[in-house]
Backbone as numpy.savetxt, mean C-alpha at the origin, in Angstrom:
# Nx Ny Nz CAx CAy CAz Cx Cy Cz
2.86 4.24 -13.23 3.17 2.85 -13.41 2.84 2.39 -14.82
3.47 1.36 -15.22 3.22 0.85 -16.55 1.84 0.25 -16.62
1.11 0.43 -17.72 -0.24 -0.09 -17.84 -0.25 -1.55 -18.21
-1.40 -2.17 -18.13 -1.53 -3.53 -18.61 -1.65 -3.46 -20.11
-1.55 -4.60 -20.78 -1.52 -4.61 -22.23 -2.86 -4.22 -22.84
-3.97 -4.55 -22.14 -5.27 -4.23 -22.68 -5.62 -2.78 -22.40
-6.32 -2.16 -23.32 -6.73 -0.78 -23.14 -7.76 -0.70 -22.04
-7.63 0.30 -21.15 -8.59 0.40 -20.06 -9.98 0.72 -20.56
-10.97 0.11 -19.92 -12.36 0.36 -20.29 -12.86 1.61 -19.59
-13.94 2.19 -20.04 -14.48 3.40 -19.40 -14.84 3.13 -17.95
-14.71 4.13 -17.13 -15.02 4.00 -15.72 -16.51 4.19 -15.52
-17.15 3.24 -14.87 -18.58 3.32 -14.68 -18.95 4.02 -13.38
-18.05 4.04 -12.42 -18.34 4.63 -11.12 -17.11 5.39 -10.65
-17.16 6.73 -10.60 -16.00 7.53 -10.23 -15.49 7.29 -8.83
-16.35 6.80 -7.94 -15.88 6.57 -6.58 -15.21 5.20 -6.42
-15.38 4.34 -7.40 -14.76 3.02 -7.29 -14.38 2.53 -8.69
-13.41 3.18 -9.33 -13.05 2.81 -10.70 -12.42 1.43 -10.76
-12.73 0.72 -11.80 -12.13 -0.59 -12.01 -10.95 -0.49 -12.96
-10.73 0.66 -13.54 -9.63 0.85 -14.47 -9.01 2.22 -14.25
-7.70 2.36 -14.51 -7.06 3.66 -14.35 -7.68 4.68 -15.30
-7.77 5.92 -14.83 -8.32 6.99 -15.67 -7.32 7.38 -16.76
-6.05 7.29 -16.45 -5.00 7.71 -17.37 -4.34 6.47 -17.95
-4.02 6.48 -19.23 -3.44 5.29 -19.85 -2.06 4.93 -19.30
-1.40 5.89 -18.66 -0.05 5.61 -18.16 -0.01 5.57 -16.63
-0.54 6.61 -16.00 -0.52 6.67 -14.54 -1.93 6.78 -13.99
-2.29 5.91 -13.06 -3.62 5.99 -12.47 -3.76 7.21 -11.56
-4.98 7.63 -11.35 -5.25 8.75 -10.44 -5.49 8.17 -9.06
-4.57 8.46 -8.15 -4.61 7.90 -6.80 -5.05 8.96 -5.79
-5.78 8.52 -4.77 -6.26 9.46 -3.74 -6.02 8.92 -2.33
-4.97 8.16 -2.16 -4.70 7.54 -0.86 -4.17 8.53 0.18
-3.34 9.45 -0.27 -2.75 10.42 0.65 -3.66 11.62 0.86
-4.63 11.80 -0.02 -5.52 12.96 0.03 -4.73 14.26 -0.06
-3.62 14.20 -0.79 -2.75 15.36 -1.01 -2.23 15.24 -2.43
-2.45 16.25 -3.24 -2.19 16.16 -4.68 -0.79 15.68 -5.04
0.24 16.31 -4.49 1.61 15.95 -4.86 1.96 14.55 -4.40
1.54 14.21 -3.20 1.84 12.87 -2.66 1.12 11.80 -3.46
-0.14 12.07 -3.83 -0.91 11.10 -4.61 -0.35 10.96 -6.03
0.14 12.05 -6.59 0.72 11.99 -7.93 1.95 11.08 -7.92
2.75 11.17 -6.85 3.93 10.32 -6.74 3.51 8.85 -6.63
2.48 8.57 -5.85 1.99 7.20 -5.70 1.51 6.65 -7.04
0.96 7.52 -7.88 0.46 7.09 -9.17 1.53 6.76 -10.18
2.67 7.44 -10.08 3.72 7.24 -11.08 4.89 6.40 -10.60
4.98 6.16 -9.29 6.14 5.47 -8.73 5.78 4.15 -8.06
6.18 3.03 -8.64 5.93 1.73 -8.01 6.54 1.62 -6.61
7.75 2.15 -6.43 8.40 2.06 -5.13 7.65 2.90 -4.10
7.18 4.07 -4.49 6.42 4.91 -3.56 5.16 4.19 -3.10
4.50 3.49 -4.02 3.29 2.74 -3.67 3.62 1.64 -2.66
4.72 0.92 -2.88 5.11 -0.14 -1.96 5.47 0.42 -0.58
6.22 1.51 -0.57 6.62 2.11 0.70 5.40 2.64 1.45
4.47 3.24 0.72 3.25 3.72 1.36 2.48 2.59 2.02
2.40 1.46 1.32 1.71 0.29 1.87 2.45 -0.23 3.09
3.77 -0.21 3.06 4.58 -0.66 4.18 4.32 0.21 5.42
4.19 1.52 5.19 3.98 2.46 6.30 2.56 2.42 6.85
1.65 1.78 6.12 0.24 1.79 6.50 -0.06 0.83 7.64
0.33 1.23 8.83 0.02 0.49 10.05 0.20 1.41 11.24
-0.78 1.38 12.12 -0.76 2.15 13.37 -0.76 3.66 13.18
-1.09 4.11 11.97 -1.26 5.54 11.70 -2.41 5.68 10.69
-3.03 6.85 10.60 -4.06 7.06 9.59 -3.51 6.79 8.19
-4.36 6.27 7.32 -3.91 5.91 5.97 -3.31 7.10 5.21
-3.93 8.28 5.37 -3.41 9.45 4.66 -1.98 9.78 5.09
-1.71 9.61 6.36 -0.38 9.87 6.91 0.61 8.88 6.31
0.22 7.61 6.29 1.12 6.58 5.77 1.45 6.80 4.29
0.42 7.06 3.49 0.64 7.15 2.05 1.20 8.50 1.59
1.25 9.47 2.49 1.94 10.71 2.15 3.42 10.59 2.50
3.77 9.52 3.25 5.16 9.30 3.66 6.18 9.25 2.52
5.90 8.50 1.44 6.87 8.43 0.35 7.22 9.80 -0.24
6.22 10.67 -0.35 6.47 12.01 -0.90 7.34 12.82 0.07
7.04 12.69 1.37 7.83 13.39 2.37 9.28 12.92 2.35
9.48 11.61 2.23 10.83 11.05 2.18 11.56 11.56 0.94
10.90 11.54 -0.20 11.52 12.00 -1.44 11.92 13.47 -1.32
11.06 14.29 -0.75 11.36 15.71 -0.56 12.60 15.89 0.30
12.68 15.14 1.36 13.81 15.28 2.29 15.10 14.73 1.70
14.96 13.86 0.71 16.14 13.35 0.00 16.52 14.28 -1.15
15.70 15.30 -1.38 15.96 16.24 -2.46 15.72 15.63 -3.82
14.76 14.70 -3.92 14.49 14.00 -5.17 13.00 14.07 -5.51
12.68 13.76 -6.77 11.28 13.76 -7.17 10.69 12.35 -7.18
11.50 11.37 -6.75 11.04 9.99 -6.65 11.95 9.26 -5.67
11.52 8.08 -5.28 12.34 7.25 -4.40 13.21 6.33 -5.23
14.41 6.05 -4.74 15.35 5.16 -5.43 15.78 4.08 -4.44
15.46 2.83 -4.76 15.77 1.73 -3.85 17.26 1.62 -3.57
18.08 1.81 -4.60 19.53 1.71 -4.41 20.02 2.77 -3.42
19.56 3.99 -3.60 20.00 5.09 -2.74 19.54 4.88 -1.30
18.29 4.51 -1.12 17.76 4.33 0.24 18.45 3.16 0.95
18.66 2.07 0.23 19.31 0.90 0.83 20.74 1.21 1.27
21.40 2.11 0.54 22.80 2.43 0.82 22.97 3.52 1.89
21.90 4.15 2.28 21.98 5.23 3.26 22.43 4.73 4.64
23.12 5.59 5.37 23.48 5.26 6.74 22.19 5.13 7.54
21.99 4.01 8.23 20.75 3.77 8.97 20.36 4.88 9.94
21.35 5.40 10.68 21.05 6.45 11.65 20.63 7.73 10.96
21.28 8.05 9.85 20.94 9.26 9.10 19.55 9.13 8.49
19.24 7.94 7.98 17.93 7.75 7.36 16.83 7.80 8.42
17.09 7.23 9.59 16.12 7.28 10.68 15.88 8.72 11.12
16.95 9.52 11.16 16.83 10.93 11.54 16.02 11.68 10.50
16.19 11.30 9.24 15.46 11.93 8.14 13.96 11.72 8.31
13.57 10.51 8.67 12.14 10.20 8.84 11.59 10.75 10.15
12.51 11.06 11.09 12.07 11.54 12.40 11.88 13.04 12.45
12.38 13.76 11.44 12.21 15.21 11.40 10.73 15.56 11.52
10.46 16.69 12.15 9.08 17.12 12.30 8.57 17.74 10.99
7.39 17.39 10.52 6.54 16.33 11.06 7.08 14.95 10.68
7.05 14.04 11.63 7.61 12.71 11.42 6.82 11.97 10.34
7.52 11.09 9.63 6.89 10.32 8.56 5.94 9.26 9.11
6.18 8.86 10.35 5.36 7.80 10.97 5.38 7.98 12.48
4.45 7.37 13.15 4.42 7.42 14.60 5.67 6.79 15.20
6.22 5.78 14.49 7.45 5.13 14.93 8.50 5.27 13.81
9.01 6.47 13.63 9.90 6.73 12.49 11.19 5.92 12.49
11.72 5.64 13.65 12.97 4.88 13.71 12.81 3.46 13.20
11.82 2.75 13.73 11.61 1.36 13.30 11.13 1.29 11.86
10.31 2.26 11.43 9.83 2.24 10.05 10.94 2.59 9.07
11.87 3.42 9.49 13.02 3.73 8.64 13.81 2.45 8.36
13.98 1.65 9.40 14.68 0.37 9.26 13.93 -0.55 8.30
12.61 -0.58 8.41 11.82 -1.45 7.54 11.87 -0.97 6.08
11.84 0.33 5.88 11.91 0.86 4.52 13.25 0.49 3.88
14.32 0.60 4.67 15.64 0.23 4.14 15.73 -1.27 3.86
15.14 -2.07 4.72 15.13 -3.52 4.49 14.37 -3.87 3.22
13.25 -3.20 3.01 12.46 -3.42 1.79 13.27 -3.04 0.56
13.92 -1.88 0.61 14.70 -1.42 -0.54 15.89 -2.33 -0.80
16.54 -2.80 0.26 17.68 -3.71 0.09 17.23 -5.00 -0.56
16.06 -5.48 -0.19 15.51 -6.71 -0.78 15.22 -6.49 -2.26
14.64 -5.35 -2.59 14.33 -5.04 -3.98 15.61 -4.94 -4.82
16.64 -4.37 -4.25 17.92 -4.27 -4.96 18.50 -5.66 -5.20
18.43 -6.50 -4.18 19.01 -7.85 -4.26 18.22 -8.77 -5.20
16.91 -8.72 -5.10 16.06 -9.66 -5.84 15.53 -9.13 -7.17
15.39 -7.81 -7.28 14.76 -7.25 -8.48 15.55 -6.11 -9.11
16.83 -6.02 -8.77 17.65 -4.97 -9.35 17.21 -3.57 -8.98
16.46 -3.45 -7.88 15.99 -2.15 -7.43 14.71 -1.69 -8.11
14.14 -2.52 -8.97 12.94 -2.15 -9.72 11.70 -2.70 -9.02
10.99 -1.84 -8.31 9.81 -2.29 -7.55 8.74 -2.88 -8.46
8.57 -2.32 -9.63 7.52 -2.79 -10.53 7.77 -4.21 -11.00
9.02 -4.64 -10.97 9.36 -6.00 -11.39 8.72 -7.05 -10.48
8.32 -6.63 -9.29 7.66 -7.57 -8.36 6.39 -8.12 -8.99
5.67 -7.27 -9.71 4.39 -7.71 -10.28 4.32 -7.70 -11.80
5.31 -7.12 -12.47 5.23 -6.93 -13.92 4.98 -8.22 -14.71
5.62 -9.32 -14.33 5.47 -10.55 -15.11 4.82 -11.69 -14.33
4.13 -11.34 -13.23 3.45 -12.38 -12.45 2.31 -12.95 -13.29
2.29 -14.27 -13.47 1.29 -14.90 -14.33 -0.06 -15.10 -13.66
-0.05 -15.27 -12.36 -1.29 -15.51 -11.62 -1.34 -14.68 -10.34
-2.54 -14.54 -9.83 -2.70 -13.82 -8.58 -1.99 -14.53 -7.44
-2.03 -15.85 -7.45 -1.36 -16.63 -6.41 0.14 -16.39 -6.44
0.73 -16.36 -7.64 2.16 -16.10 -7.77 2.51 -14.71 -7.25
1.68 -13.73 -7.62 1.93 -12.36 -7.18 1.80 -12.23 -5.67
0.81 -12.89 -5.10 0.65 -12.84 -3.65 1.89 -13.40 -2.96
2.43 -14.49 -3.51 3.63 -15.09 -2.95 4.81 -14.13 -3.00
4.93 -13.42 -4.10 6.02 -12.45 -4.24 5.87 -11.31 -3.24
4.65 -10.85 -3.06 4.41 -9.75 -2.13 4.66 -10.18 -0.69
4.25 -11.39 -0.35 4.47 -11.90 1.00 5.95 -12.10 1.31
6.75 -12.26 0.27 8.19 -12.44 0.46 8.89 -11.12 0.77
8.20 -10.00 0.54 8.81 -8.68 0.79 8.92 -8.43 2.29
10.03 -7.88 2.76 10.17 -7.56 4.18 9.05 -6.62 4.63
8.41 -6.96 5.73 7.37 -6.10 6.27 5.98 -6.37 5.71
5.87 -7.33 4.79 4.57 -7.65 4.19 4.10 -9.03 4.65
3.14 -9.03 5.59 2.51 -10.27 5.98 1.40 -10.59 4.98
0.64 -11.63 5.24 -0.39 -12.03 4.29 -1.45 -10.96 4.09
-1.92 -10.35 5.18 -2.97 -9.34 5.06 -2.50 -8.13 4.27
-1.33 -7.63 4.58 -0.79 -6.47 3.86 -0.57 -6.81 2.39
-0.08 -8.02 2.14 0.15 -8.45 0.76 -1.16 -8.54 0.00
-2.21 -9.04 0.65 -3.51 -9.15 -0.01 -4.11 -7.78 -0.30
-3.95 -6.86 0.63 -4.46 -5.50 0.42 -3.74 -4.83 -0.74
-2.41 -5.00 -0.79 -1.66 -4.37 -1.87 -2.00 -5.03 -3.21
-2.20 -6.33 -3.20 -2.60 -7.03 -4.42 -3.95 -6.49 -4.91
-4.88 -6.28 -3.97 -6.18 -5.71 -4.33 -6.01 -4.29 -4.87
-5.11 -3.53 -4.26 -4.85 -2.17 -4.72 -4.31 -2.16 -6.14
-3.37 -3.06 -6.42 -2.81 -3.17 -7.76 -3.90 -3.51 -8.78
-4.77 -4.42 -8.42 -5.81 -4.84 -9.34 -6.89 -3.79 -9.55
-7.33 -3.18 -8.45 -8.45 -2.24 -8.53 -8.06 -0.87 -9.07
-6.83 -0.43 -8.78 -6.48 0.94 -9.15 -5.29 1.07 -10.09
-4.42 0.08 -10.16 -3.24 0.19 -11.02 -3.33 -0.65 -12.28
-4.40 -1.38 -12.47 -4.56 -2.16 -13.68 -3.70 -3.40 -13.75
-3.17 -3.85 -12.61 -2.35 -5.07 -12.58 -3.28 -6.22 -12.20
-3.67 -7.03 -13.18 -4.70 -8.04 -12.95 -4.32 -9.40 -13.53
-3.35 -10.08 -12.94 -3.05 -11.44 -13.40 -4.23 -12.36 -13.10
-4.30 -13.47 -13.77 -5.39 -14.42 -13.59 -5.58 -14.79 -12.12
-6.82 -14.66 -11.65 -7.12 -15.03 -10.27 -6.70 -14.01 -9.23
-6.50 -12.76 -9.64 -6.02 -11.77 -8.67 -7.05 -11.48 -7.57
-8.33 -11.44 -7.93 -9.34 -11.17 -6.90 -9.38 -12.28 -5.85
-9.33 -13.53 -6.32 -9.36 -14.67 -5.41 -8.14 -14.65 -4.48
-6.98 -14.34 -5.05 -5.76 -14.30 -4.24 -5.80 -13.18 -3.21
-6.48 -12.10 -3.54 -6.58 -10.96 -2.61 -7.62 -11.20 -1.53
-8.35 -12.29 -1.63 -9.36 -12.60 -0.62 -10.48 -11.58 -0.60
-10.99 -11.28 0.58 -12.10 -10.34 0.71 -11.73 -8.94 0.21
-10.45 -8.61 0.27 -10.00 -7.29 -0.18 -10.15 -7.11 -1.70
-10.25 -8.22 -2.41 -10.38 -8.15 -3.86 -11.81 -8.05 -4.34
-12.76 -8.17 -3.42 -14.17 -8.15 -3.80 -14.55 -6.81 -4.43
-15.28 -6.89 -5.51 -15.73 -5.68 -6.19 -16.80 -4.98 -5.37
-16.69 -3.66 -5.26 -17.69 -2.89 -4.54 -17.53 -2.89 -3.03
-16.45 -3.48 -2.53 -16.22 -3.50 -1.08 -15.47 -2.24 -0.64
-15.52 -1.98 0.64 -14.79 -0.83 1.20 -14.06 -1.30 2.45
-13.10 -2.18 2.23 -12.41 -2.81 3.34 -11.02 -2.25 3.64
-10.38 -1.65 2.65 -8.97 -1.29 2.83 -8.56 -0.13 1.94
-7.27 0.15 1.96 -6.71 1.21 1.11 -6.98 0.94 -0.36
-7.16 -0.32 -0.72 -7.42 -0.68 -2.11 -8.71 -0.06 -2.63
-9.60 0.31 -1.72 -10.92 0.81 -2.11 -11.06 2.32 -1.99
-9.98 3.00 -1.63 -10.06 4.45 -1.46 -9.78 5.16 -2.78
-10.83 5.79 -3.32 -10.68 6.52 -4.58 -11.13 7.97 -4.43
-11.39 8.38 -3.21 -11.82 9.74 -2.96 -12.29 9.88 -1.53
-12.69 11.09 -1.11 -13.11 11.35 0.27 -14.27 10.46 0.75
-15.26 10.22 -0.13 -16.42 9.43 0.27 -16.03 7.98 0.59
-15.22 7.40 -0.28 -14.82 6.02 -0.05 -13.88 5.91 1.15
-13.11 6.96 1.42 -12.25 6.97 2.60 -13.09 6.87 3.87
-14.19 7.60 3.90 -15.11 7.56 5.05 -15.68 6.15 5.21
-16.06 5.52 4.09 -16.63 4.18 4.14 -15.61 3.15 4.64
-14.38 3.25 4.16 -13.34 2.32 4.59 -13.04 2.50 6.07
-12.98 3.75 6.50 -12.70 4.02 7.91 -13.83 3.48 8.79
-15.06 3.60 8.33 -16.20 3.09 9.09 -16.13 1.57 9.19
-15.73 0.92 8.10 -15.61 -0.54 8.10 -14.54 -0.98 9.10
-13.42 -0.29 9.11 -12.34 -0.64 10.03 -12.80 -0.49 11.48
-13.56 0.56 11.76 -14.06 0.77 13.13 -15.03 -0.34 13.52
-15.85 -0.78 12.56 -16.78 -1.88 12.82 -16.03 -3.17 13.13
-14.95 -3.41 12.38 -14.15 -4.62 12.60 -13.47 -4.59 13.98
-12.99 -3.42 14.37 -12.35 -3.29 15.68 -13.36 -3.52 16.80
-14.56 -2.95 16.62 -15.60 -3.09 17.63 -16.02 -4.56 17.74
-16.15 -5.24 16.62 -16.54 -6.65 16.63 -15.48 -7.50 17.30
-14.22 -7.20 17.00 -13.12 -7.96 17.61 -13.07 -7.74 19.12
-13.32 -6.49 19.53 -13.32 -6.17 20.96 -14.45 -6.89 21.67
-15.64 -6.92 21.03 -16.79 -7.59 21.61 -16.56 -9.09 21.73
-15.95 -9.66 20.68 -15.66 -11.10 20.69 -14.67 -11.45 21.80
-13.67 -10.59 21.98 -12.68 -10.82 23.02 -13.33 -10.75 24.41
-14.20 -9.77 24.59 -14.87 -9.59 25.87 -15.76 -10.80 26.17
-16.46 -11.30 25.14 -17.34 -12.45 25.32 -16.53 -13.69 25.69
-15.37 -13.83 25.07 -14.52 -14.99 25.36 -14.00 -14.93 26.79
-13.59 -13.73 27.22 -13.07 -13.57 28.57 -14.17 -13.81 29.60
-15.38 -13.36 29.26 -16.52 -13.54 30.17 -16.84 -15.02 30.34
-16.77 -15.74 29.23 -17.06 -17.18 29.25 -15.97 -17.91 30.07
-14.74 -17.48 29.92 -13.63 -18.10 30.67 -13.78 -17.86 32.16
-14.16 -16.61 32.51 -14.35 -16.28 33.93 -15.50 -17.08 34.53
-16.54 -17.33 33.70 -17.70 -18.06 34.17 -17.38 -19.51 34.49
-16.37 -20.06 33.81 -15.96 -21.44 34.07 -15.10 -21.49 35.33
């Protein structure tokens, strides 16, 4: 991805870098697979598609999806124009091949095509244009939320990912990303920079699920008591 205008500062913590290691492409570890992560580092569209796929499957599975799709298309990168123009049934079959790109390959194939069609219509097929000239974090969050398949939470996580690992930091980006933008946190894919941080993020997610389950049980118990 294209760098920000300012030169990146030295990384103080290898497990949670605040700046890309490479002046042109950041070193990404979301897929935990070298080729897939390299694609995420150099391809804005691959990063967006990976974020889109990141639901109801392990993060590594989701973020390795763009590389798998590119391989099956016989390309070294994803092209929004090509994907948007593909026959829906053929594209769904492509994602459904074993091993499937997602637990729900058919519905996710549709979402990927919708995302690409939107990018073609609104940004000329250039995924990076979504954030390249965003002046503020609030503006960027609005643009991300407008993308098909991106609700507020997903948009905030991707905004945090752009800021923490891709060097995309418009004014107020941390605030716009909410808790996901907090420095030193391990809440989402935005905070995964290696195996250790992956374990921490996964533990946080399990804690959140357990807390939500406990809260639901307490509410139901209180309702039954009335």
